[in-house]
Coordinates of C-alpha atoms in Angstrom, one line a residue:
Chain I
M30 CA 90.9 71.6 31.4
S31 CA 88.2 74.0 32.5
A32 CA 86.4 77.0 32.4
V33 CA 88.1 78.5 29.5
I34 CA 88.0 82.2 29.5
D35 CA 87.6 84.5 26.1
K36 CA 90.1 87.0 26.8
A37 CA 88.8 88.7 23.7
R38 CA 85.2 89.1 25.3
C39 CA 86.7 90.2 28.9
N40 CA 86.2 93.6 30.3
G41 CA 88.3 92.8 33.3
C42 CA 85.6 93.6 36.1
E43 CA 87.4 90.8 38.0
L44 CA 84.0 89.1 39.3
C45 CA 84.8 85.8 38.1
A46 CA 88.4 86.3 40.1
L47 CA 86.7 87.9 43.1
Y48 CA 84.0 84.7 43.4
C49 CA 85.6 81.6 41.9
P50 CA 84.9 79.4 45.1
L51 CA 88.4 77.7 44.1
D52 CA 90.6 80.0 44.0
V53 CA 91.5 79.7 40.6
I54 CA 90.6 82.3 38.7
Y55 CA 93.0 85.7 39.1
M56 CA 93.2 88.7 37.5
E57 CA 97.0 89.2 34.8
D58 CA 97.0 91.9 32.7
G59 CA 93.8 93.3 33.4
V60 CA 91.8 90.4 32.1
A61 CA 91.2 87.2 34.2
V62 CA 93.0 84.4 33.5
V63 CA 92.3 80.5 34.8
R64 CA 95.5 80.1 36.5
Y65 CA 95.0 76.7 38.3
P66 CA 93.1 74.6 35.9
D67 CA 93.4 71.3 37.0
E68 CA 91.5 72.7 40.4
C69 CA 88.1 73.5 39.0
W70 CA 84.9 72.3 40.3
Y71 CA 82.9 73.0 36.6
C72 CA 80.8 74.8 39.1
G73 CA 79.7 77.2 36.5
A74 CA 79.5 80.4 39.4
C75 CA 82.0 82.1 37.1
R76 CA 79.8 82.1 33.9
Q77 CA 77.0 82.9 36.0
E78 CA 78.2 85.7 37.3
C79 CA 79.9 87.0 33.6
A80 CA 77.8 90.0 31.7
R81 CA 79.9 89.2 28.8
D82 CA 79.7 85.8 27.9
A83 CA 83.2 85.6 28.1
V84 CA 83.5 82.0 29.9
S85 CA 83.1 78.9 28.4
F86 CA 83.7 75.0 29.3
K87 CA 86.1 72.6 28.3
F88 CA 85.5 69.0 29.5
T89 CA 88.9 66.9 29.7
P90 CA 89.5 63.8 27.8
A91 CA 89.3 61.5 30.9
M92 CA 85.7 63.0 31.4
L93 CA 84.8 62.4 28.0
G94 CA 86.4 59.8 27.5
I95 CA 86.1 57.0 30.2
Chain B
M8 CA 110.5 84.5 52.2
H9 CA 106.6 85.0 53.7
L10 CA 105.8 85.4 56.9
G11 CA 102.5 87.1 56.5
G12 CA 101.6 90.5 56.0
K13 CA 100.1 92.4 58.6
T14 CA 98.6 91.7 61.5
H15 CA 95.0 92.8 61.7
R16 CA 92.6 92.1 64.9
V17 CA 88.8 91.9 64.9
K18 CA 86.1 91.6 67.6
A19 CA 82.7 90.1 67.0
D20 CA 79.8 89.2 69.1
V21 CA 79.0 85.8 66.7
A22 CA 82.0 85.1 64.9
I23 CA 81.0 82.7 62.2
I24 CA 83.6 80.5 60.1
G25 CA 82.5 79.3 56.9
G26 CA 80.2 82.0 55.2
G27 CA 78.3 78.7 52.8
T28 CA 74.4 78.0 53.5
A29 CA 74.6 77.3 56.8
G30 CA 76.8 80.0 58.1
L31 CA 74.9 82.5 56.3
N32 CA 71.6 82.0 58.1
T33 CA 73.8 81.8 61.3
A34 CA 74.7 84.9 60.2
M35 CA 70.8 86.3 59.9
A36 CA 69.8 85.0 62.8
A37 CA 72.6 86.6 65.1
A38 CA 72.5 89.9 63.2
E39 CA 68.1 90.0 63.8
C40 CA 68.9 89.2 67.7
G41 CA 70.9 92.5 68.0
A42 CA 74.6 90.7 67.7
S43 CA 77.9 92.2 65.9
V44 CA 78.5 89.7 63.6
L45 CA 81.9 88.5 61.6
I46 CA 82.1 85.6 58.9
V47 CA 84.8 84.4 57.9
D48 CA 85.0 82.4 54.5
K49 CA 87.9 80.8 52.6
A50 CA 86.3 81.7 49.6
H51 CA 83.6 84.7 48.5
I52 CA 80.3 84.7 49.9
Q53 CA 79.0 85.4 47.2
R54 CA 79.7 81.6 45.2
S55 CA 81.5 79.4 48.4
G56 CA 80.5 76.4 49.5
A57 CA 78.4 73.6 48.3
I58 CA 75.8 75.5 46.4
A59 CA 77.8 77.9 45.2
G60 CA 76.8 76.7 41.5
G61 CA 73.2 76.3 42.4
I62 CA 70.8 73.9 43.9
D63 CA 67.6 72.5 42.5
H64 CA 65.7 70.7 45.7
F65 CA 64.4 71.5 49.3
M66 CA 63.3 69.0 51.4
A67 CA 60.5 69.8 53.4
F68 CA 57.1 68.5 55.0
M69 CA 54.3 70.9 54.2
E70 CA 51.1 69.6 55.9
T71 CA 49.1 69.6 53.2
G72 CA 46.4 66.9 54.6
E73 CA 48.3 64.0 52.9
S74 CA 49.0 61.3 56.1
W75 CA 53.0 61.4 54.6
D76 CA 53.5 65.1 55.1
T77 CA 52.9 65.8 58.8
R78 CA 55.5 66.8 61.1
E79 CA 55.3 63.9 62.6
A80 CA 55.5 61.3 59.5
Y81 CA 58.5 63.4 58.6
L82 CA 59.8 62.6 61.9
A83 CA 59.5 58.7 61.5
Y84 CA 61.0 59.0 58.2
V85 CA 64.0 61.0 59.9
G86 CA 64.1 58.0 62.4
K87 CA 63.8 55.2 59.8
V88 CA 66.4 56.1 57.9
A89 CA 68.9 58.4 59.9
R90 CA 68.5 55.4 62.7
G91 CA 71.5 55.5 64.6
A92 CA 72.9 58.7 63.3
A93 CA 70.6 61.6 63.5
N94 CA 69.3 62.6 67.1
L95 CA 65.3 63.5 66.7
R96 CA 65.1 65.8 69.8
I97 CA 67.8 67.9 68.1
H98 CA 66.3 67.4 65.1
E99 CA 62.6 69.1 66.0
K100 CA 64.8 72.3 67.2
V101 CA 67.1 72.5 64.1
L102 CA 64.4 72.0 61.3
C103 CA 61.1 71.0 62.4
D104 CA 60.4 74.3 64.3
E105 CA 62.2 76.7 61.8
L106 CA 61.3 75.1 58.7
P107 CA 58.0 77.6 57.9
A108 CA 60.3 79.9 58.6
A109 CA 63.2 78.9 56.7
M110 CA 60.8 78.8 53.7
A111 CA 59.4 82.0 54.1
R112 CA 62.8 83.7 54.7
I113 CA 64.0 82.2 51.1
E114 CA 61.0 83.4 49.6
K115 CA 61.5 87.1 50.7
M116 CA 65.2 87.0 49.7
G117 CA 63.4 86.6 46.0
I118 CA 64.2 83.2 45.4
S119 CA 60.6 81.4 44.5
L120 CA 60.2 77.8 45.8
R121 CA 57.7 77.3 43.4
Q122 CA 56.8 77.1 39.9
E123 CA 55.8 79.6 37.5
D124 CA 51.9 79.1 38.3
G125 CA 52.4 79.7 42.1
S126 CA 52.3 75.8 42.5
Y127 CA 54.8 73.7 44.2
L128 CA 56.7 70.9 42.0
R129 CA 57.2 68.1 44.9
T130 CA 59.0 64.6 43.7
Q131 CA 60.4 61.2 45.9
A132 CA 63.2 59.8 46.3
L133 CA 66.1 58.8 49.0
G134 CA 63.4 56.5 50.9
Q135 CA 61.0 59.4 51.3
P136 CA 57.2 58.0 52.1
G137 CA 55.9 60.7 49.9
P138 CA 57.3 63.5 47.9
Y139 CA 59.2 65.7 50.3
S140 CA 61.9 67.3 47.8
I141 CA 60.5 70.6 46.5
N142 CA 62.2 71.3 43.1
F143 CA 62.7 75.0 42.4
N144 CA 65.3 77.3 40.7
G145 CA 68.1 77.9 43.1
Q146 CA 70.9 78.9 41.1
R147 CA 70.8 82.8 42.5
L148 CA 70.1 81.5 45.9
K149 CA 73.9 82.0 47.3
P150 CA 74.3 85.4 46.1
A151 CA 70.7 85.8 47.8
M152 CA 71.8 85.2 50.6
A153 CA 75.4 86.8 50.0
L154 CA 73.3 90.3 50.1
E155 CA 71.0 89.6 52.7
V156 CA 73.7 89.2 55.4
K157 CA 75.3 92.6 53.9
R158 CA 71.7 94.0 54.2
R159 CA 71.7 93.1 58.0
K160 CA 75.0 94.7 58.4
C161 CA 77.4 91.3 59.0
R162 CA 81.0 91.6 58.2
V163 CA 82.4 89.5 55.7
L164 CA 86.1 88.9 55.8
N165 CA 86.2 86.7 52.1
R166 CA 90.0 84.6 51.6
V167 CA 90.3 83.9 54.8
Q168 CA 91.1 80.3 55.9
V169 CA 91.3 79.8 59.9
T170 CA 93.7 77.6 61.3
K171 CA 93.4 77.3 64.7
L172 CA 90.8 78.0 67.7
C173 CA 91.9 79.8 70.8
L174 CA 90.6 78.5 74.2
H175 CA 90.9 80.6 77.6
E176 CA 90.8 78.6 80.3
G177 CA 88.9 75.9 78.6
E178 CA 86.2 78.1 77.0
M179 CA 86.6 79.6 73.0
A180 CA 88.0 83.0 73.2
G181 CA 88.4 83.0 69.5
F182 CA 90.7 82.0 66.4
C183 CA 92.9 83.2 63.9
G184 CA 94.2 82.6 60.0
Y185 CA 95.4 84.4 57.0
D186 CA 94.7 86.1 54.4
M187 CA 95.7 83.9 50.9
R188 CA 95.7 86.9 48.4
N189 CA 97.6 89.4 50.2
G190 CA 99.2 87.0 53.0
D191 CA 97.7 89.3 56.1
F192 CA 97.3 87.4 59.5
Y193 CA 93.8 88.1 61.1
E194 CA 93.9 87.5 65.0
I195 CA 89.8 87.5 65.8
Q196 CA 87.9 87.4 69.2
A197 CA 84.2 86.7 69.7
K198 CA 81.9 86.1 72.6
A199 CA 80.5 83.0 70.2
T200 CA 81.8 81.4 67.6
V201 CA 80.1 79.1 65.0
I202 CA 82.1 76.5 62.7
A203 CA 79.9 76.1 59.5
T204 CA 82.4 74.6 57.1
G205 CA 81.1 72.0 55.5
N206 CA 82.4 68.1 55.3
T207 CA 85.9 67.3 54.1
N208 CA 86.1 65.9 50.4
R209 CA 89.2 65.2 48.4
M210 CA 90.4 62.3 51.1
F211 CA 89.6 59.5 48.9
K212 CA 90.4 58.6 45.1
S213 CA 88.1 60.0 42.2
Q214 CA 86.7 58.3 39.3
T215 CA 88.7 60.9 36.6
G216 CA 92.0 60.6 39.0
N217 CA 91.3 64.3 39.4
P218 CA 90.5 65.2 43.1
F219 CA 88.8 68.5 42.4
N220 CA 86.2 66.3 40.0
L221 CA 83.4 66.1 43.0
W222 CA 80.3 65.6 43.9
Y223 CA 80.7 68.1 47.1
C224 CA 82.3 71.1 47.1
P225 CA 86.5 70.5 46.4
A226 CA 87.2 73.7 49.0
N227 CA 85.6 71.7 52.0
T228 CA 88.7 70.1 52.9
G229 CA 87.8 69.5 56.4
D230 CA 90.5 72.7 57.8
L231 CA 87.9 73.3 61.2
H232 CA 86.8 69.5 61.8
R233 CA 90.9 69.3 62.0
A234 CA 91.1 72.5 64.3
A235 CA 88.5 71.8 66.7
F236 CA 89.2 68.7 67.1
D237 CA 92.6 69.8 68.1
A238 CA 91.5 72.0 70.6
G239 CA 89.3 69.0 72.3
V240 CA 86.0 69.2 70.5
E241 CA 84.2 66.2 70.2
L242 CA 83.4 64.7 66.8
A243 CA 80.4 62.1 65.8
N244 CA 79.3 60.2 62.8
V245 CA 82.1 60.7 61.4
E246 CA 82.9 56.9 60.3
Y247 CA 80.7 57.1 57.8
V248 CA 82.1 57.6 54.0
R249 CA 79.5 59.3 52.0
M250 CA 78.9 58.1 48.5
T251 CA 76.4 58.6 45.7
I252 CA 75.7 57.8 42.2
V253 CA 77.4 59.7 39.4
P254 CA 77.6 60.7 35.6
K255 CA 80.9 58.5 34.5
G256 CA 83.3 61.4 34.0
F257 CA 81.8 63.9 35.8
S258 CA 81.0 63.5 39.6
A259 CA 78.3 66.1 39.4
P260 CA 74.8 66.2 41.8
G261 CA 71.6 64.6 39.5
F262 CA 71.2 61.6 41.6
N263 CA 67.8 63.3 43.1
A264 CA 66.7 64.8 40.2
F265 CA 67.2 61.7 37.9
F266 CA 65.5 59.1 40.3
G267 CA 62.7 61.9 41.8
M268 CA 61.7 62.2 38.2
G269 CA 61.5 58.7 37.6
G270 CA 64.6 57.6 36.0
K271 CA 65.4 53.2 36.6
L272 CA 68.7 52.2 37.6
V273 CA 69.5 49.4 35.1
N274 CA 72.6 47.1 34.9
G275 CA 75.1 46.3 31.9
L276 CA 72.0 43.6 31.4
G277 CA 69.8 46.5 30.9
V278 CA 67.9 44.6 33.8
P279 CA 66.2 47.1 36.3
F280 CA 67.7 46.0 39.8
M281 CA 66.2 47.8 42.6
T282 CA 63.3 46.4 43.7
D283 CA 65.7 43.2 44.2
Y284 CA 67.4 45.3 46.9
H285 CA 64.7 47.6 48.1
P286 CA 61.3 47.8 48.6
Q287 CA 60.9 51.2 47.2
G288 CA 63.1 50.5 44.3
D289 CA 64.5 53.3 42.5
A290 CA 63.1 55.4 45.7
A291 CA 65.8 53.2 47.9
P292 CA 67.8 55.6 50.6
R293 CA 70.8 56.6 48.8
N294 CA 72.9 54.5 50.7
V295 CA 70.8 51.7 50.0
M296 CA 71.0 52.7 45.8
V297 CA 74.9 52.8 46.2
W298 CA 75.2 49.5 47.8
A299 CA 73.0 48.3 45.0
A300 CA 75.1 49.8 42.1
L301 CA 78.7 48.4 43.7
T302 CA 77.3 45.3 43.9
E303 CA 75.6 44.7 40.3
T304 CA 79.1 46.2 39.2
K305 CA 81.0 43.8 41.4
A306 CA 78.9 40.6 40.4
G307 CA 79.9 41.7 36.9
R308 CA 77.2 43.1 35.7
G309 CA 78.3 46.6 35.1
P310 CA 78.0 49.2 33.9
I311 CA 75.4 50.9 35.5
Y312 CA 72.9 53.5 33.7
V313 CA 70.0 55.6 34.3
D314 CA 67.2 55.0 32.1
V315 CA 64.8 58.0 31.7
R316 CA 63.2 56.7 27.8
H317 CA 60.2 56.0 29.3
L318 CA 59.5 60.2 30.4
S319 CA 57.3 62.0 28.8
A320 CA 58.5 65.0 26.7
S321 CA 57.9 67.1 29.5
D322 CA 59.2 65.3 32.0
L323 CA 62.2 64.9 30.0
A324 CA 62.2 68.8 29.1
H325 CA 62.2 69.4 32.9
L326 CA 65.0 66.7 34.3
F327 CA 67.5 68.2 31.7
S328 CA 66.7 71.5 32.9
T329 CA 66.5 70.9 36.6
L330 CA 70.0 69.2 35.9
G331 CA 71.4 72.2 35.2
I332 CA 70.4 73.8 38.1
D333 CA 72.0 71.7 40.4
K334 CA 75.4 72.1 38.4
D335 CA 75.4 74.4 35.7
T336 CA 77.7 72.4 33.5
L337 CA 76.0 68.8 33.6
P338 CA 73.8 69.3 30.6
E339 CA 76.1 70.6 28.4
F340 CA 78.9 67.4 29.8
L341 CA 76.0 65.4 28.8
M342 CA 75.5 66.4 25.7
A343 CA 79.3 66.3 25.0
K344 CA 78.9 62.8 25.7
G345 CA 76.4 62.4 22.8
Y346 CA 73.5 61.9 25.3
A347 CA 70.1 63.2 23.7
R348 CA 67.5 64.8 25.1
E349 CA 64.9 62.6 24.3
G350 CA 65.8 59.8 26.5
A351 CA 68.7 58.1 27.1
M352 CA 70.6 55.3 28.4
I353 CA 73.3 57.5 30.6
E354 CA 75.8 55.9 31.8
L355 CA 76.7 56.3 35.8
T356 CA 79.3 55.1 38.3
V357 CA 79.9 55.1 42.2
S358 CA 81.4 58.2 43.2
E359 CA 84.6 59.0 45.3
P360 CA 83.5 58.6 48.7
M361 CA 83.6 61.5 51.2
Q362 CA 83.6 62.4 55.1
A363 CA 80.1 63.1 55.2
R364 CA 76.9 62.3 56.8
P365 CA 75.1 58.7 56.1
S366 CA 71.6 60.5 55.3
E367 CA 70.5 63.7 54.2
Q368 CA 68.6 63.9 57.8
C369 CA 71.7 64.4 59.9
G370 CA 75.6 65.6 59.7
S371 CA 79.0 64.3 60.7
G372 CA 81.2 66.3 62.2
I373 CA 81.3 68.5 65.5
K374 CA 79.0 67.2 68.0
I375 CA 76.0 69.5 68.8
D376 CA 73.5 69.4 71.8
E377 CA 70.2 70.9 71.3
A378 CA 71.5 74.6 71.3
C379 CA 73.8 73.4 68.8
A380 CA 76.6 73.8 71.1
S381 CA 79.9 71.9 71.5
N382 CA 81.6 70.8 74.4
V383 CA 83.5 73.5 74.4
P384 CA 81.8 76.7 75.7
G385 CA 81.3 79.2 73.5
L386 CA 81.6 77.3 70.1
F387 CA 78.7 76.1 68.4
A388 CA 78.1 74.4 64.5
A389 CA 76.0 74.5 62.2
G390 CA 75.0 72.6 58.7
D391 CA 77.4 70.0 57.1
A392 CA 80.2 70.9 59.5
S393 CA 78.1 69.5 62.9
D394 CA 77.0 66.1 63.3
Q395 CA 73.5 67.1 63.4
M396 CA 72.4 68.8 60.1
G397 CA 73.0 68.3 56.4
C398 CA 71.5 69.1 53.2
L399 CA 69.8 72.6 52.0
H400 CA 66.7 72.4 54.1
M401 CA 68.6 71.9 57.6
C402 CA 71.4 74.6 56.3
V403 CA 68.7 77.1 56.0
A404 CA 66.5 75.9 59.2
G405 CA 69.3 74.7 61.3
G406 CA 71.7 77.6 60.0
F407 CA 69.5 80.2 61.5
Y408 CA 68.7 78.5 64.3
A409 CA 72.6 78.2 65.3
G410 CA 72.6 81.8 65.2
K411 CA 70.1 82.5 67.6
Q412 CA 71.6 79.9 70.2
A413 CA 75.5 81.4 69.3
A414 CA 74.0 85.3 70.1
K415 CA 71.8 84.5 73.0
Y416 CA 75.1 82.9 74.8
A417 CA 77.0 85.8 73.5
R418 CA 74.5 88.1 75.3
A419 CA 75.3 86.1 78.7
R420 CA 79.0 86.4 78.2
N421 CA 79.3 90.1 79.1
R422 CA 83.4 90.2 77.7
L423 CA 85.5 89.2 75.5
L424 CA 88.2 86.5 76.5
P425 CA 91.9 87.0 75.8
L426 CA 94.2 85.5 73.2
K427 CA 97.3 84.4 73.8
A428 CA 100.2 86.4 72.3
K429 CA 102.8 83.4 72.1
E430 CA 100.0 81.3 71.1
L431 CA 99.1 83.6 67.8
R432 CA 103.1 84.1 67.3
Q433 CA 103.8 80.6 67.0
E434 CA 100.9 79.9 65.1
R435 CA 101.6 82.2 62.4
L436 CA 105.5 81.3 62.3
R437 CA 103.8 77.7 61.4
V438 CA 101.2 78.9 59.2
F439 CA 103.6 80.7 57.1
A440 CA 106.7 77.8 57.4
P441 CA 105.7 76.1 54.2
M442 CA 106.9 79.1 51.9
Q443 CA 110.4 79.1 53.6
R444 CA 111.3 75.5 52.6
Q445 CA 112.7 75.3 48.9
N446 CA 112.6 72.5 47.0
G447 CA 109.5 70.3 49.6
L448 CA 106.8 68.3 49.1
A449 CA 104.2 69.8 47.0
P450 CA 100.8 69.7 48.7
G451 CA 99.1 67.4 45.8
E452 CA 101.8 64.6 46.4
F453 CA 101.3 64.4 49.7
E454 CA 97.6 64.3 49.1
N455 CA 97.5 62.2 46.6
V456 CA 99.8 59.3 49.5
V457 CA 96.8 60.0 51.7
R458 CA 94.0 59.4 48.6
I459 CA 95.4 55.9 48.0
I460 CA 95.4 54.6 51.5
T461 CA 92.5 55.6 52.7
T462 CA 90.8 54.0 49.7
D463 CA 92.6 51.6 49.8
H464 CA 92.1 50.6 53.4
F465 CA 88.6 51.7 54.0
G466 CA 87.1 53.1 50.8
P467 CA 84.7 52.3 51.4
I468 CA 84.9 48.8 52.5
K469 CA 87.1 48.3 55.7
N470 CA 87.9 45.8 58.5
E471 CA 90.3 45.6 62.0
T472 CA 93.2 44.5 59.5
S473 CA 92.6 47.4 57.0
L474 CA 92.1 49.8 59.3
K475 CA 95.0 49.4 61.4
A476 CA 97.3 49.3 58.8
G477 CA 95.5 52.4 57.1
I478 CA 96.2 53.9 60.5
A479 CA 99.9 52.8 60.6
K480 CA 100.9 54.3 57.1
L481 CA 98.6 57.6 57.8
D482 CA 100.9 57.9 61.2
A483 CA 103.9 57.3 58.9
L484 CA 102.9 60.3 56.9
N485 CA 103.4 62.9 60.0
S486 CA 106.4 63.5 59.4
Y487 CA 105.9 64.8 56.1
R488 CA 103.8 67.6 56.8
D489 CA 106.8 69.5 58.0
E490 CA 108.4 68.9 54.1
L491 CA 105.4 70.7 52.4
A492 CA 106.1 73.6 50.3
A493 CA 104.5 76.7 48.9
G494 CA 105.8 79.2 46.6
D495 CA 102.6 81.5 46.5
L496 CA 100.0 81.5 49.3
H497 CA 97.4 79.7 46.8
T498 CA 99.3 76.9 47.2
L499 CA 99.6 77.7 51.0
M500 CA 96.3 77.3 51.5
R501 CA 96.7 73.7 49.6
C502 CA 99.6 72.7 52.1
H503 CA 96.8 73.2 54.9
E504 CA 93.8 71.2 53.1
A505 CA 96.8 68.8 52.6
V506 CA 97.2 68.5 56.2
N507 CA 93.7 68.5 57.4
I508 CA 92.4 65.7 54.9
H509 CA 94.9 64.2 56.4
A510 CA 94.5 64.7 60.0
V511 CA 90.6 64.0 59.3
A512 CA 91.4 60.7 57.6
K513 CA 93.0 59.4 60.8
I514 CA 89.7 60.3 62.7
V515 CA 87.6 58.2 60.4
A516 CA 90.2 55.2 60.4
E517 CA 89.6 55.3 63.9
T518 CA 86.2 55.8 64.4
S519 CA 85.4 53.0 62.0
L520 CA 87.1 50.5 64.2
A521 CA 85.2 51.3 67.1
R522 CA 82.1 50.6 65.4
T523 CA 82.4 46.9 65.3
E524 CA 78.9 46.6 63.3
S525 CA 77.7 47.8 59.8
R526 CA 75.1 50.7 59.6
F527 CA 74.2 52.5 56.8
S528 CA 76.3 50.1 54.2
P529 CA 78.5 50.6 52.3
Y530 CA 78.8 54.0 54.3
H531 CA 80.3 52.0 57.4
H532 CA 80.4 48.2 56.0
R533 CA 82.9 46.4 58.2
S534 CA 83.8 42.9 56.4
D535 CA 84.3 41.4 59.9
F536 CA 81.1 42.8 61.5
P537 CA 78.9 42.6 58.5
E538 CA 75.2 42.8 60.1
S539 CA 73.9 45.7 61.8
S540 CA 73.2 45.7 65.8
D541 CA 70.9 47.4 68.0
D542 CA 73.9 47.8 70.6
W543 CA 75.2 50.2 68.0
C544 CA 72.2 52.7 67.5
G545 CA 73.8 55.6 68.6
L546 CA 76.7 58.3 68.1
V547 CA 80.9 57.1 68.0
V548 CA 82.0 60.4 69.9
A549 CA 85.6 61.1 68.8
R550 CA 88.0 63.5 71.1
R551 CA 91.6 63.8 70.9
E552 CA 94.1 62.1 73.3
G553 CA 97.8 63.3 73.5
D554 CA 99.6 64.5 71.0
N555 CA 98.5 61.8 68.1
G556 CA 95.3 59.7 69.8
V557 CA 92.0 59.7 69.1
A558 CA 89.8 58.6 72.0
T559 CA 86.3 57.1 71.2
R560 CA 82.8 56.6 73.3
F561 CA 79.6 55.6 72.5
E562 CA 75.9 57.2 72.8
T563 CA 73.2 55.7 72.6
L564 CA 70.4 57.1 70.1
L565 CA 67.0 56.4 71.3
Y566 CA 63.5 55.8 69.0
D567 CA 59.9 55.0 69.3
A568 CA 59.8 52.8 66.8

């Protein structure tokens, strides 16, 4: 898991897909999608750039469990 | 079947590969000197590199009248904590001479280094003789720098991965790469080129098993360390594998904040232990802290924690706030783990190793001289990608210095040098070859094998036998490089990253083999040569030899005391 994008809130501005330093976010059908969730760095850049509060983060069982 | 899209030919006086902190400051300087500037970044300069999500401290001496706060005291500190790796003559040029202007530049871009009342909040850690680390809110620093290079009319190519440096009669002529979003191929000519692509990550196993859960930016994969090495460029300080202490489960920065604010490292018995290892206790240099944590754990006194329960309410509030500036998602991670803001014993662990500088006061990579120049005329390096710079303060200050030097070189060279058409055709075929293969090897699988070898053989403790056996295993992987397959351009990028990580891993192992002593333990710890020796106070310099060889030589560094 990784950054999670709320499709209902996303307005398709593309900033997260444009700026993601790991190239994991792409636009699909006009909304941003985390296409490579295992490659997320949890840097939070996408959330900081999002004007619609559409990005949250989900930590993996390994991150929380070990 | 992708053989790449359109070909674009671009020319510039100064071309910069890597648009992180160092690269953007290089661009600002070169533009200020009147050069036409091109920045090429694998991500997007708005949010690329080590400080993509933010940064919370800037190291500086400030001449406040305190004995520790002078240029001379700072240099003495560098000579002490980075002894054998930092060249003080270069340090004076890339940091000391540039520091006041660097700080002014940050503030002019609208990012304040001060607190709301106008004062500086400075903390002490990392072996510093006084509080050198200015705490500030750098969450918007990277976007501000990106705006600044646009204001200075620098051209930018985002999402372009550079794969090869092109020489003409031994001099830098240009380089090529491809756009990972559309497959277009770029052939770039420049009078001077600056490499500023950071260090090499994803080279060793990570704590959760996910190679992207890392302290440093996982997009930094030694792409230009490999390309430069292949072009005959010398590397130095690459035998060191850097580590830090991170929250268990999340390899995030926070070390400087935790210990700068007065956090205590304690073992599983609840006993603080750092004063047993260093007179400065929890303000010891990072490598000493890591060594102590490893030793305590190995002795069966783990796990380790940072105890912040004794901090005042206001210090705790600042700590949690600054942790979130350095790593945006860290405070919510700590909350999700169940740690309370009122203070807690937060479980920590030693992070993954990486190819990077052994100290905050030097670098690890392309060997530079006092003009930031490599041994190949026309090729310069800045920031973590160089052997003498690293950390925010040096990337801002030294990046700018490198830009001035590159612009000066470009001005003196009155023409662009030609690129060889045949060489470019061959590189284009090599670059897109993984997209021609069906059912080949996934880059993640290849990378994983590299990580197992590096971790088993030199991650971090090593000896002659482990290194030689590791090198043999890395060499045996060479044939698999031609089996890597990619179904899309994103995976193609990962294929090239995997190959670059593998190549740099071998250079790390070979240079580790050459240095028959230990220095900055555990960053370079040879179990067969566990002591440091004055004979090795200097740089192991690596250069390509033949098709697959690494030749090394030694260069002594001198210090006053």
